[in-house]
Every structure is written in structure tokens, then in C-alpha cells.
Coordinates of C-alpha atoms in Angstrom, one line a residue:
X1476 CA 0.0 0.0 0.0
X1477 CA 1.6 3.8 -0.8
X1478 CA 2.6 5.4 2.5
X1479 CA 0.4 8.3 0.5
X1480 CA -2.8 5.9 1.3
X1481 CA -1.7 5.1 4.5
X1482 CA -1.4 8.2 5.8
X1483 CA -5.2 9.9 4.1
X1484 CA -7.1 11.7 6.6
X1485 CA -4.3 12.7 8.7
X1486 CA -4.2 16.6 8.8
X1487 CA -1.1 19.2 9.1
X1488 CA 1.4 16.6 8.2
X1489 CA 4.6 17.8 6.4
X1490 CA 6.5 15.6 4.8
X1491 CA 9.9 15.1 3.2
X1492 CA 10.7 12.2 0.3
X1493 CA 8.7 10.1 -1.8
X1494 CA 5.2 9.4 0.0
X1495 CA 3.9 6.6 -3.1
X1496 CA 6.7 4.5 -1.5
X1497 CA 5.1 1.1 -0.8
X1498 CA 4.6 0.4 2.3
X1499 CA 4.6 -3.5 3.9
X1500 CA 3.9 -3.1 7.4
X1501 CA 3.5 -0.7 10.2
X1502 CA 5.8 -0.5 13.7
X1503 CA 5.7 1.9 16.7
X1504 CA 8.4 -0.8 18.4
X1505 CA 11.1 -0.6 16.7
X1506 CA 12.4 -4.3 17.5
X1507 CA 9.4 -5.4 15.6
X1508 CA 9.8 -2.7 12.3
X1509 CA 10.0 -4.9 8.8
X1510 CA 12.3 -4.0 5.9
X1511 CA 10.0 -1.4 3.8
X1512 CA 7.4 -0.8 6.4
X1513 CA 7.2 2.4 8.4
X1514 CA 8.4 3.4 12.0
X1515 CA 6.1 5.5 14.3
X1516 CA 7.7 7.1 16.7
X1517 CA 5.8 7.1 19.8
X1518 CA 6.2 8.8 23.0
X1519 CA 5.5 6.9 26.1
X1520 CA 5.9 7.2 29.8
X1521 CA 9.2 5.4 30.2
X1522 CA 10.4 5.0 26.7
X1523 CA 10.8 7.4 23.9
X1524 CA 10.2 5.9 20.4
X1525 CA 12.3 9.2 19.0
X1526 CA 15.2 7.5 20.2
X1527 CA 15.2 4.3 18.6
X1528 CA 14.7 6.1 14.8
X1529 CA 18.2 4.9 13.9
X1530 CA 17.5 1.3 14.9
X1531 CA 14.4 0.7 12.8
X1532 CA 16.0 3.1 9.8
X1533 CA 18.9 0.2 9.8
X1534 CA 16.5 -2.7 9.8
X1535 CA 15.5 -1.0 6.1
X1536 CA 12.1 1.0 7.3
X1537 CA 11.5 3.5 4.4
X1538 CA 9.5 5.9 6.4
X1539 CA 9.4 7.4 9.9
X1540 CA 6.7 9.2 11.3
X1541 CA 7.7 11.7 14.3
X1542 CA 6.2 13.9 16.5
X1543 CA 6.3 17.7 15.9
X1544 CA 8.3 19.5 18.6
X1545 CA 10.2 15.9 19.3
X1546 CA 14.3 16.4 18.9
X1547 CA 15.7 14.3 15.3
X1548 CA 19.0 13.4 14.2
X1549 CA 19.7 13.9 10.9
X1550 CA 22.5 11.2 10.9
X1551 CA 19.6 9.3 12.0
X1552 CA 18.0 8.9 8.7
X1553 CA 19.5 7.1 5.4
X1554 CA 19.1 9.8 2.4
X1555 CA 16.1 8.4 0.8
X1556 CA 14.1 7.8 4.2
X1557 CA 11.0 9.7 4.0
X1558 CA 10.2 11.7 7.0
X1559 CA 6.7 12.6 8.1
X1560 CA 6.0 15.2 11.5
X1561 CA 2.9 14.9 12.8
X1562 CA 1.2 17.0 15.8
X1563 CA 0.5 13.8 17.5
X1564 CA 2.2 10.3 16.6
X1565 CA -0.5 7.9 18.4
X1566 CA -3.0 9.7 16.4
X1567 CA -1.1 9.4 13.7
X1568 CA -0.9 5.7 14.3
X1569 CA -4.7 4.7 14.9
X1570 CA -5.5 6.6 11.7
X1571 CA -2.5 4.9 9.8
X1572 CA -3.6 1.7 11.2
X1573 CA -6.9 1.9 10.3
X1574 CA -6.0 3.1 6.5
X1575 CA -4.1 0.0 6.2
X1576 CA -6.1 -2.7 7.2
X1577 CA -8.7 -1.3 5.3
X1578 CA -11.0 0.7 7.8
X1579 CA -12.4 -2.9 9.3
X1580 CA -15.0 -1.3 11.8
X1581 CA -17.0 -0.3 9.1
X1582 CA -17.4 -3.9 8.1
X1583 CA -18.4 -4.6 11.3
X1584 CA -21.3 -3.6 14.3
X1585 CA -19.0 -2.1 17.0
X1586 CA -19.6 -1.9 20.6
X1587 CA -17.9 -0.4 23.4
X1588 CA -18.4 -0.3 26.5
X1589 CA -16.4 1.9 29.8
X1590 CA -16.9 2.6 33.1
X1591 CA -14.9 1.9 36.4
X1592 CA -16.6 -1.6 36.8
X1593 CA -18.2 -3.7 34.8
X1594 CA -16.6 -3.6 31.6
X1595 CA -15.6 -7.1 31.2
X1596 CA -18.8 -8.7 32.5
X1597 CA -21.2 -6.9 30.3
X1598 CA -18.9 -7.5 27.4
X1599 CA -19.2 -11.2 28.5
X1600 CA -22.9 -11.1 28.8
X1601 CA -23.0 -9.3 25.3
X1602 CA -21.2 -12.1 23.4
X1603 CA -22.8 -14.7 25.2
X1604 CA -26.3 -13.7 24.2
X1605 CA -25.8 -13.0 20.7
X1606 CA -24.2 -16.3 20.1
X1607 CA -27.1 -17.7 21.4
X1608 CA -29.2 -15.7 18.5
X1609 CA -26.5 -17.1 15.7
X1610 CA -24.5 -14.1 15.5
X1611 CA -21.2 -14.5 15.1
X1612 CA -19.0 -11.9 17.6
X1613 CA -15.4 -11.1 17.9
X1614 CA -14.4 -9.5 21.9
X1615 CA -11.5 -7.9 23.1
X1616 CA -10.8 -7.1 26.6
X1617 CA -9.4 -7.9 30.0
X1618 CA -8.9 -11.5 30.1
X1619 CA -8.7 -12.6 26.6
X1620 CA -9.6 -11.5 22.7
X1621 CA -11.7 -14.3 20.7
X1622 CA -13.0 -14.4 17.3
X1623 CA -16.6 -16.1 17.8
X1624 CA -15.6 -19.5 20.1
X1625 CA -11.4 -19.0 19.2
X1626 CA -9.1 -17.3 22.0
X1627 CA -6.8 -15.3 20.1
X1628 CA -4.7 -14.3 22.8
X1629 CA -4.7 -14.0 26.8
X1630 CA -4.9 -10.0 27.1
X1631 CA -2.3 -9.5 30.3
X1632 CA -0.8 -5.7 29.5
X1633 CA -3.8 -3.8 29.1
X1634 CA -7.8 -3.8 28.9
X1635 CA -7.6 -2.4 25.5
X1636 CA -4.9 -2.5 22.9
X1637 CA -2.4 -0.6 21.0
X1638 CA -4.3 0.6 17.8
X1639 CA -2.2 -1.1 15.5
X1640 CA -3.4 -4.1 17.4
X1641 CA -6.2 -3.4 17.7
X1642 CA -7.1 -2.8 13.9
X1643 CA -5.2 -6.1 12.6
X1644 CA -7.6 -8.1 14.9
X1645 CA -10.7 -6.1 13.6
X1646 CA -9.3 -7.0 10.4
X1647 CA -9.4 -10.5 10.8
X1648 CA -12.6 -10.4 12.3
X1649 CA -14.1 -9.5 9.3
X1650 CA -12.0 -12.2 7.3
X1651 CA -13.6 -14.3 9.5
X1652 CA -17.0 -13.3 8.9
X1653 CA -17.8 -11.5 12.5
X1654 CA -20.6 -9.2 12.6
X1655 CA -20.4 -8.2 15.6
X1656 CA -17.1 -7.0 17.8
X1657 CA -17.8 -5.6 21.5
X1658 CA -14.6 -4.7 22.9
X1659 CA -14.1 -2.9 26.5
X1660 CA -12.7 0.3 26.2
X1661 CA -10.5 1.6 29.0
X1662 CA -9.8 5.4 29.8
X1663 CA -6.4 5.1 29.2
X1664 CA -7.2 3.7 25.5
X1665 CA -9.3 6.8 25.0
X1666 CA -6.7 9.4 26.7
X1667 CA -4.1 7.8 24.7
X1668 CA -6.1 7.7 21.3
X1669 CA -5.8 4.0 20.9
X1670 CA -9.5 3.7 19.8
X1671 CA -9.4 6.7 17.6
X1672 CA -10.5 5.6 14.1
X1673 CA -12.9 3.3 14.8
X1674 CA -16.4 3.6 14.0
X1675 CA -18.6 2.8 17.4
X1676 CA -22.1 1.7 16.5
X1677 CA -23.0 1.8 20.1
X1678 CA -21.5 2.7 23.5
X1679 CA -22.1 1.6 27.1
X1680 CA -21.1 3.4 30.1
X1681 CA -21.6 1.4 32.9
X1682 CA -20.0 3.5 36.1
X1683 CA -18.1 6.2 37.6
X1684 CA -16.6 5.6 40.5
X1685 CA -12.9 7.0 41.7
X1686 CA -9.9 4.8 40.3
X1687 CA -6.5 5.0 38.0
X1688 CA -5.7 8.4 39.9
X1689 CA -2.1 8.5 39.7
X1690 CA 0.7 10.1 37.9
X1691 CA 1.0 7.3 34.7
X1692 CA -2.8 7.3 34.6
X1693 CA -5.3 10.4 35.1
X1694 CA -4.1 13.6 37.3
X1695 CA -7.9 13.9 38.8
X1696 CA -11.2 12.5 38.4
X1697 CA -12.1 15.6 35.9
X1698 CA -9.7 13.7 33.7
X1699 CA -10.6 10.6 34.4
X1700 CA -14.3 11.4 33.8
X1701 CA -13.7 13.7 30.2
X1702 CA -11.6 10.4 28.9
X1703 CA -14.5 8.1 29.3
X1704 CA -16.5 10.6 27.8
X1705 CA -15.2 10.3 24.7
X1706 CA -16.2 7.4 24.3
X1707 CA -20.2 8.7 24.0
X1708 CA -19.6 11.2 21.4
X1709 CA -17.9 9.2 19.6
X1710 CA -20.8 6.5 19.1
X1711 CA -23.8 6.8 16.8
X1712 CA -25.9 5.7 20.2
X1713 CA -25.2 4.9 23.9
X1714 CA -26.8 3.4 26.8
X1715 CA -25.8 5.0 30.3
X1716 CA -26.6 4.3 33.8
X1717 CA -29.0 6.1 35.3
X1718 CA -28.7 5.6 38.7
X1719 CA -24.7 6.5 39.0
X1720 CA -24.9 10.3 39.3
X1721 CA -21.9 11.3 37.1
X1722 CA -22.6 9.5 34.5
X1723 CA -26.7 10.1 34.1
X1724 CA -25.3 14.0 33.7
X1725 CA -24.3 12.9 30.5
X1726 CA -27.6 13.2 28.7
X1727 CA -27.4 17.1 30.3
X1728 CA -23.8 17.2 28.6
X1729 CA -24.2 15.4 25.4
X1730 CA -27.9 16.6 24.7
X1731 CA -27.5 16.5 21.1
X1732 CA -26.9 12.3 21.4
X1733 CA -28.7 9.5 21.1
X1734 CA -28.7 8.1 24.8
X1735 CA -31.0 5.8 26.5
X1736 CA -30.6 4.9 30.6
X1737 CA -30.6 1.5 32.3
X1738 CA -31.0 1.0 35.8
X1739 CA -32.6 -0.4 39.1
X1740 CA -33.4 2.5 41.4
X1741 CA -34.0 5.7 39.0
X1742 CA -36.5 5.6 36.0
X1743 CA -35.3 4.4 32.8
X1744 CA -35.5 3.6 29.8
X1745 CA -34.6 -0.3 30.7
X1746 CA -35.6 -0.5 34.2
X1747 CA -35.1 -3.7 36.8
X1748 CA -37.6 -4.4 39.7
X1749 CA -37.8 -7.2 42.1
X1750 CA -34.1 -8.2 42.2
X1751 CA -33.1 -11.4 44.4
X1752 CA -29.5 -11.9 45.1
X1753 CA -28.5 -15.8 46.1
X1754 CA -25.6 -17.7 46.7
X1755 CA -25.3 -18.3 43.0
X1756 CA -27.3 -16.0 41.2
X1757 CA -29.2 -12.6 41.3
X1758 CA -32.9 -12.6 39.3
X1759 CA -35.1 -10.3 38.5
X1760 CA -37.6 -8.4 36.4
X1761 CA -37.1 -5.8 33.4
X1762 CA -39.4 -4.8 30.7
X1763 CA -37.9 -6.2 27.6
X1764 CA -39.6 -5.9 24.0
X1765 CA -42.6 -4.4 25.7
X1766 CA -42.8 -7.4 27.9
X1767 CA -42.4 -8.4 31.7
X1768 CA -39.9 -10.8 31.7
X1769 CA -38.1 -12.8 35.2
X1770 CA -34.5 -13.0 34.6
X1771 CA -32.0 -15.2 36.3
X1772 CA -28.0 -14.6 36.1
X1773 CA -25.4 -16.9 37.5
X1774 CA -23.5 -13.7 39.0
X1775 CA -24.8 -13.3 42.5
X1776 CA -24.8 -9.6 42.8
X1777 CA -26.3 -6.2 42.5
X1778 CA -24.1 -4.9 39.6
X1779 CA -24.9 -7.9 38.0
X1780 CA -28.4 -6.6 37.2
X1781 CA -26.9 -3.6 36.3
X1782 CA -24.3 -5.0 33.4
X1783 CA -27.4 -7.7 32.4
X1784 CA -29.5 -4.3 31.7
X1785 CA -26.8 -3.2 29.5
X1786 CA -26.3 -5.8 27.7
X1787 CA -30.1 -5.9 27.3
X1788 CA -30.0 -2.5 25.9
X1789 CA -27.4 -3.9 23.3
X1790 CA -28.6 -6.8 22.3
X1791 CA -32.5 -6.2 21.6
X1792 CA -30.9 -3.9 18.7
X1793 CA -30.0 -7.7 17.3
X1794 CA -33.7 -9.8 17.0
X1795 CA -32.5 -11.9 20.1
X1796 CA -35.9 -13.5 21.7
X1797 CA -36.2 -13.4 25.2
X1798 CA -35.4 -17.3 25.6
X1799 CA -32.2 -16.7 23.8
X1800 CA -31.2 -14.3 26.7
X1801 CA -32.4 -16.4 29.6
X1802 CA -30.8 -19.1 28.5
X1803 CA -27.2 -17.0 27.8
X1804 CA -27.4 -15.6 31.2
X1805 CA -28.2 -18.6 33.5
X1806 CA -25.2 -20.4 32.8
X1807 CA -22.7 -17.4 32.6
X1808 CA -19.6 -17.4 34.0
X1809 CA -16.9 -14.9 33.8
X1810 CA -13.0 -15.6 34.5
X1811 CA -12.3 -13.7 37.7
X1812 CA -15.8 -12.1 38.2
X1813 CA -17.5 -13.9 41.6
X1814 CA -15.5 -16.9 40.5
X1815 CA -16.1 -20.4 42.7
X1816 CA -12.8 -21.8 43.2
X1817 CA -13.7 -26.4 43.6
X1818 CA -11.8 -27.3 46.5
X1819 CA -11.4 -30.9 48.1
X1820 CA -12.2 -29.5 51.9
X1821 CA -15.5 -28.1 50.6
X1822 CA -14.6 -24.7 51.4
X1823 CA -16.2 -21.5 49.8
X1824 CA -13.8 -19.7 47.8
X1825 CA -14.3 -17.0 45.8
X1826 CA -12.0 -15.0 43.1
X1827 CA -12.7 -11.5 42.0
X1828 CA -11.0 -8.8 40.2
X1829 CA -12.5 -5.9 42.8
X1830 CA -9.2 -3.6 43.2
X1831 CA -11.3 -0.6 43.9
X1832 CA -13.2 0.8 46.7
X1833 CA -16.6 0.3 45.0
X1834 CA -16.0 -2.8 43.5
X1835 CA -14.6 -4.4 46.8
X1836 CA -17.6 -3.2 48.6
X1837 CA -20.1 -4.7 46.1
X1838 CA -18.4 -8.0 45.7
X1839 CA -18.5 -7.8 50.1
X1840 CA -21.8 -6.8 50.6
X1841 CA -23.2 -9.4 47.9
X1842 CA -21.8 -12.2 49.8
X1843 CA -22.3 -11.1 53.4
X1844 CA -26.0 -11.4 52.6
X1845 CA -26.0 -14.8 51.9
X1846 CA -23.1 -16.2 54.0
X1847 CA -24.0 -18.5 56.8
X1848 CA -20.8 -17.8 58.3
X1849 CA -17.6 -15.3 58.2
X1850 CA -16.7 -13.6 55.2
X1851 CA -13.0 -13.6 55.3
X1852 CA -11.4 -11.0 53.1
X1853 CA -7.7 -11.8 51.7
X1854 CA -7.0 -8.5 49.4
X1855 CA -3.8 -5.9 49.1
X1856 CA -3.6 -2.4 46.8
X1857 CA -1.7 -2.3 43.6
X1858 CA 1.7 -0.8 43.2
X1859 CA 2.4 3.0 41.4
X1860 CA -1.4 3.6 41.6
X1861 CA -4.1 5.6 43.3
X1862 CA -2.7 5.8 47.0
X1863 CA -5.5 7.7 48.4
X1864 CA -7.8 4.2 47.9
X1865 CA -5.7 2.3 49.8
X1866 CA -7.2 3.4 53.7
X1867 CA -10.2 3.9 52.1
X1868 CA -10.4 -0.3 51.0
X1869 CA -8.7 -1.0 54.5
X1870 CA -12.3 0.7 55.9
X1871 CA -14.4 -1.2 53.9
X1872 CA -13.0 -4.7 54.2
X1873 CA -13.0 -3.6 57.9
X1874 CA -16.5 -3.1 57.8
X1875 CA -18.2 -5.6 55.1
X1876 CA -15.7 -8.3 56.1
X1877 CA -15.5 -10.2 59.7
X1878 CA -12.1 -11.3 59.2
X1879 CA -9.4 -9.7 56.9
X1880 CA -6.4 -10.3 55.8
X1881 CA -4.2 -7.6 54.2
X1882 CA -1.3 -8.5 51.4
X1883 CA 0.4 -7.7 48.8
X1884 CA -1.1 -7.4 44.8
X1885 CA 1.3 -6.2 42.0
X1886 CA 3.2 -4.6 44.0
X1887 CA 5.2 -3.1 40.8
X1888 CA 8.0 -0.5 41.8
X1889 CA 6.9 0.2 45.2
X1890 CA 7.5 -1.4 48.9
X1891 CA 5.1 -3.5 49.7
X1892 CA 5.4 -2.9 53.7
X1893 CA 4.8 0.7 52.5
X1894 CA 1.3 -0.3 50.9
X1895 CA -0.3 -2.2 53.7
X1896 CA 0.5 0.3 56.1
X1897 CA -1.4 2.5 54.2
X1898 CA -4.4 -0.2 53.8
X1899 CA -4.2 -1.0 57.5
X1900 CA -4.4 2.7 58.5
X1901 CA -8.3 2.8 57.2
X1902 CA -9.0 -0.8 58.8
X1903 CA -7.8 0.1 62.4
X1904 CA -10.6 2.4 63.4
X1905 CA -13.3 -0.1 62.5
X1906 CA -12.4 -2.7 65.4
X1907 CA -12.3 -5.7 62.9
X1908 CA -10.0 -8.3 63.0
X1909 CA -7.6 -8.2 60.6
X1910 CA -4.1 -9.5 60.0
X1911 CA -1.1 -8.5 58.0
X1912 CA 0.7 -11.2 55.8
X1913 CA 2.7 -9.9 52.9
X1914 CA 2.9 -12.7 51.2
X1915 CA 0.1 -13.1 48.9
X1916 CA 0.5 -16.9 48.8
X1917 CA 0.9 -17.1 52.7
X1918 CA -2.1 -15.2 53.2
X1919 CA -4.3 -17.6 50.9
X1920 CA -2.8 -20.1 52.9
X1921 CA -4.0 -18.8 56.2
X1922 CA -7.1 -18.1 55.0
X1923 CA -7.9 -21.6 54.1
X1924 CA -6.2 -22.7 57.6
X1925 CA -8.7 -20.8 59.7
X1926 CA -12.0 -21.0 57.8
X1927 CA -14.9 -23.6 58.2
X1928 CA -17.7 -24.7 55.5
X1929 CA -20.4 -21.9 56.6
X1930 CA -17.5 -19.4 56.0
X1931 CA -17.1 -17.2 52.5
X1932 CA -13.0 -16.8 51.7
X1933 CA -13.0 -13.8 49.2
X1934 CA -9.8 -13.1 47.0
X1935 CA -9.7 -10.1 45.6
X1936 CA -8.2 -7.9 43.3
X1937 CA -6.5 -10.6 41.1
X1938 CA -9.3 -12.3 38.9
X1939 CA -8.4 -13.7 35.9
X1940 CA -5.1 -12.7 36.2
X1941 CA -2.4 -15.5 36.7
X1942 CA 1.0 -13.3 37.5
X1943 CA 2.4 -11.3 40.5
X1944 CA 4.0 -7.9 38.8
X1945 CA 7.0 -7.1 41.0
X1946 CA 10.1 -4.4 39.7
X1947 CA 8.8 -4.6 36.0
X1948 CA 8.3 -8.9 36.2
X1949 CA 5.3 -10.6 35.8
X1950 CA 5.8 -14.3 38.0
X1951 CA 3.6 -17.2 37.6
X1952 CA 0.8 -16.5 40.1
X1953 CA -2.4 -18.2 39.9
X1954 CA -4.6 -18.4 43.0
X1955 CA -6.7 -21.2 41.4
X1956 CA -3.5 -22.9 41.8
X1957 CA -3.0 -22.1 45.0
X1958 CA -6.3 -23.0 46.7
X1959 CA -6.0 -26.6 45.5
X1960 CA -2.5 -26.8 46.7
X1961 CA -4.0 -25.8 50.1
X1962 CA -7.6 -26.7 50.3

């Protein structure tokens, strides 16, 4: 394809050399550039693509896009490498990406859905239930990217990926016959213009609650909130929840947007009533194609009827009956979300991703209603993130949980001594008891050693997630593993 292709619809470019070069393959990693592809020089947190330029010119790139403002080296260059400056590289990228795959979300219905919680289980539920219908769906997300019933990939560096990544799997989605792709779409994705080029049919936003504060993330919630946001008016129509109180201000904010509300306590469009939570499920009943309808999902919990709504709102824009859905939701089960962990002692053990204040409460509250016994919290605070969370999750284990034990999570760059002091200092005042054991494997270990069969053992923060991150390594760490070594 001519770089000249490549790069149409990108605006103030300026450009030196031959741009009806052909052009084999696109790199923003220059360890991965091809002989007569194209280098894009990217500029990230810890690493500057600007300064790996001679690299990727030796491996025989015959283009490099950089960012206007960003320091060159001529000597860098061969004398026939065309160089293009853009105002923004990663834009640059998604919209060079897209071009050369062929614009693939146009092909296809696309969904995305945001929000603090949620994402992956109303992605999940959204797959699930088409399938049922006879659609075929492609997902990307948290735990893993499929294409209809193949895994294409575990997903363990982010929620949503690079754009160049992002359009080659769209692209083979449509090779492949998908209609549909829902994909979740983080706030960093949307700060960082991974997602921008592609054509959103609809849009969820499922939350807002405080998270990702930190310096490699979002400076404030403002931030935070205005990322997600873009997201909404980007889509031809969205669903929002109406009972979260930031983001039901977005049909004040985006008034010129097709948006229709889900949710439990305010009205809306898609409204729940009656909802039972249980051991193992949560029912209850919505309106759906002008119909009462009961609804039983095999995710015991309250935002469970919230993502079910969602999903609801997406997939009724598909012909799916109302059988088709029960049937999809009964048997759900998401990797990491509420997860049972089969033990030989018989012990209840649960797995969830909750690594925020609102999400460990939920997951806390949902099975204190229903446990016989103890709920036993085992759950720590990630490394080189929001700090401010960490006292506050102490306080709410403290209070939701009658046993807790504080450890360590992806403890990344930091000490983690330093992080459970912070988590203890919001546990203290509530009079719980608690106990501090840094060891993550340890502490799962206890946990098991001190419950009985009426008791709930809840593991939180690592879901689906089978690695400890500690100093930039990712070691084996699978807690599934780990119960059934111990229980």
C-alpha cells in the first residue's frame, strides 16, 4: 500500500521524500519494524520511540513518522528515508492503522463499552447472548480476545490495545465473517487515542466511581471522567446508567446524542424491579420488548443486574428473543468475576478482580448477605497507583468483612510494607480483625487454615489474572492454583 494511502485523513502533516513508497507493514516498536514498512515514533511514559529512529531506519524502514516539537537526528536517517512530522504520533498511528487494514470497523457492528466496573462482565454477557441468536461476535478485553468460540490471545498488558493491534484483529474479524465485535474500552485507550479511528455503533457506560488516579494514569477524576467521555460522542448511540450520578449528567452534557438509561433504582428507559440476590445468582424483572420478563443470572450480585441491563440495551438492537437471553445468562460465568474456586475441603472460595473501593464493597456486601458464616477478606492495593484508595479499601474490608487479611497485589516499583500500612491505617478504626501477611500466597494459605464450610473466603483484586508484577516482572501466580495446593 503507498505510505500516501496510509497516511489519508491525517491533517497538518509535512512531509519530506517520496510518500507513493510502498509500504509493507507498520511498527511503533522498533524491535518489531520490517524492511519497507514504516516506523512511528511514539512517545511513552518510560520510553521514547524518538530515540530508537536509527534502529528501525537500519532494519530498512522506508518511512518514519515523528512527533512535531520531538528532537531528530539527521544522521539518524538514510538519504532516501521519507520523514513525516505529525502534531500527535499515536493519532497518527490509529488513523495509519486503520488506513491499512482497510477501515475494518466499518465492516463490522461495533460496541464499546467503559466505566470503572463492569466492563468485562457486560462484554461477556454481550457475546454470550448474541451467540445464542446465531450471530457470530469477535471480543476484546481484559482476560482474553476471541474471534466467535477462538481465544486469540490471553490480554495481560492492558484492557484495551495498542491501535495497531487493535485494527489487525478487527481485520481479521471481518476475514472471519464477525458481525459483531464488543470490545471494552479503558480510559487510558481513549486518553491515549488507541481507539481513535474506529467507528462505534453503540457505547455503554456502565459507572463512575474513583480509580486510576495516579501520575501514569489520570491527574484527577475531571480527567478521568472527560476520557471516558469520549467514548459517548464518539458513538452513533449509547446506553448510560441512570442511577450513578456522574454519568446520568451525561444526557445534560451530550444533549444532542442518542442516549438511553438503564438501571434499578431511578427511572429508565430499561428498568429492573424485584431483584433477588442468592448464593449463586441474582434474578429479577425488566421490561424487555414491551414485555415483563423474570431474569435469572449466575452472577450473584447487584451490579450484575446492572451490566445484564446493559447488555439488554445492546442486544435487543440484534432480534434476540427473550429465551435466547435467559438461556445465555443462566449459565454465565466470567473468569475472575464472583469466580467459585472447587476445593477438596468443601470450602467456599471465591476470586474477584474488585481492586477498587466500589467494587470491593459490592463484591463484600453481595456475599455477606448470603453467607452462613464469616466472610473472610484476603485482598492488598496495587503498586504505582491511586494511594488515596488504599485506607479507604482497608475501611471497607473492615467493615463488610468479619475477618481480613491484608497482602500484597502487583506490588510493581513500590515497597510492599509501605502499601499495607497505608491499607491498615483505614482498617484500624473499625475494630475488625484483621491480620497483616505480605505474602500473597501465605495469606491464601491462612485463610484456608482458619475457615470452616459456613465461611465465605473472598480473594480479591486478582481475577483472571495468573501473575504477581513485582520491579517490572510478571511471575507465575495463579490463586486457582493455590487453593488446590491448600484446600
Amino acid at each position: 500500500m503507498k505510505l500516501r494511502t496510509i497516511l489519508n485523513g491525517l491533517e497538518e502533516l509535512k512531509a519530506k521524500g517520496n510518500l507513493d513508497e510502498e509500504i509493507t507493514s507498520i511498527a511503533y516498536d522498533s524491535r518489531k519494524v520490517k524492511e519497507d514498512g514504516v516506523f512511528v515514533a511514539i512517545k511513552g511514559f518510560n520510553v521514547n520511540g524518538h530515540d530508537y529512529i536509527a534502529q528501525a531506519v537500519q532494519k530498512g524502514v522506508k518511512a518514519v513518522v515523528v512527533q512535531d516539537g520531538e528532537k531528530i537526528k539527521k544522521s539518524d536517517f538514510n538519504e532516501d528515508t521519507v520523514i513525516v512530522v505529525a502534531p500527535d504520533t499515536r493519532i497518527a498511528l490509529a488513523k495509519m492503522s486503520a488506513n491499512f487494514f482497510g477501515n475494518p470497523t466499518r465492516k463490522l457492528k461495533t460496541i464499546g463499552v467503559t466505566g470503572t466496573k463492569g466492563k468485562t462482565t457486560t462484554t461477556y454477557m454481550i457475546k454470550e447472548i448474541l451467540e445464542k441468536a446465531g450471530h457470530k461476535v469477535g471480543l476484546i478485553g481484559t482476560i482474553a480476545n476471541y474471534i466467535g468460540n477462538e481465544k486469540i490471545g490471553d490480554n495481560h498488558s492492558r484492557t484495551t490495545p495498542e491501535s495497531l493491534e487493535l485494527q489487525e484483529m478487527f481485520s481479521k474479524m471481518v476475514e472471519q465473517n464477525v458481525e459483531i465485535a464488543v470490545m471494552e474500552v479503558s480510559s487510558q485507550s481513549l486518553k491515549l487515542n488507541r481507539v481513535y479511528g474506529i467507528d462505534f455503533d453503540m457505547a455503554i457506560f456502565t459507572n463512575f466511581t474513583e480509580d486510576h488516579i495516579s501520575p501514569n494514569e489520570h491527574p484527577n477524576m475531571e480527567d478521568y471522567f472527560n476520557c471516558k467521555l469520549e467514548l459517548i460522542k464518539n458513538a452513533k448511540k449509547s446506553y448510560i446508567n441512570a442511577d450513578d450520578y456522574n454519568v446520568a449528567k451525561i444526557k445534560t452534557i451530550l444533549k444532542d446524542k442518542d442516549i438511553s438509561t438503564f438501571g434499578i433504582d431511578n427511572m429508565a428507559d430499561m428498568l429492573a424491579k424485584d431483584v433477588t440476590i442468592r448464593n449463586t445468582s441474582v434474578d429479577f424483572r425488566a421490561k424487555i420488548n414491551g414485555k415483563n420478563e423474570r431474569i435469572k443470572v449466575g452472577i450473584p450480585s447487584r451490579f450484575t443486574v446492572y451490566n445484564a441491563l446493559a447488555a439488554f440495551c445492546v442486544v435487543n438492537n440484534f432480534g434476540v428473543t427473550i429465551d435466547q437471553t435467559r438461556e445465555a445468562l443462566e449459565q454465565i460465568a466470567v473468569p475472575g468475576r464472583m469466580e467459585m474456586v472447587p476445593n477438596k475441603k468443601g470450602l467456599n472460595i471465591m476470586i474477584d478482580y474488585a481492586h477498587s473501593p466500589a467494587s470491593l464493597e459490592s463484591v463484600l456486601k453481595a456475599v455477606k448477605a448470603y453467607t452462613r458464616g464469616r466472610v473472610i477478606s484476603v485482598f492488598g492495593c496495587g503498586g504505582d497507583r491511586d494511594t488515596k484508595k488504599r485506607p479507604i479499601m482497608g475501611e471497607i474490608s473492615g467493615k463488610n468483612a468479619a475477618y481480613t487479611i491484608i497482602t500484597s497485589d502487583n506490588v510493581r516499583t513500590e515497597n510492599p510494607e509501605d502499601i499495607v500500612k497505608q491499607i491498615e491505617e483505614g482498617i484500624k478504626h473499625t475494630k475488625t480483625q484483621y491480620k497483616v501477611i505480605v505474602d500473597r500466597e501465605e495469606a491464601i494459605k491462612y485463610a484456608i487454615s482458619i475457615a470452616n464450610k459456613n465461611d465465605m473466603i473472598v480473594l480479591s483484586g486478582k481475577g483472571h489474572e495468573n501473575y504477581e508484577e513485582i520491579n517490572g516482572k510478571k511471575y507465575p501466580f495463579d490463586e486457582r492454583k493455590i487453593v488446590q495446593k491448600y484446600a
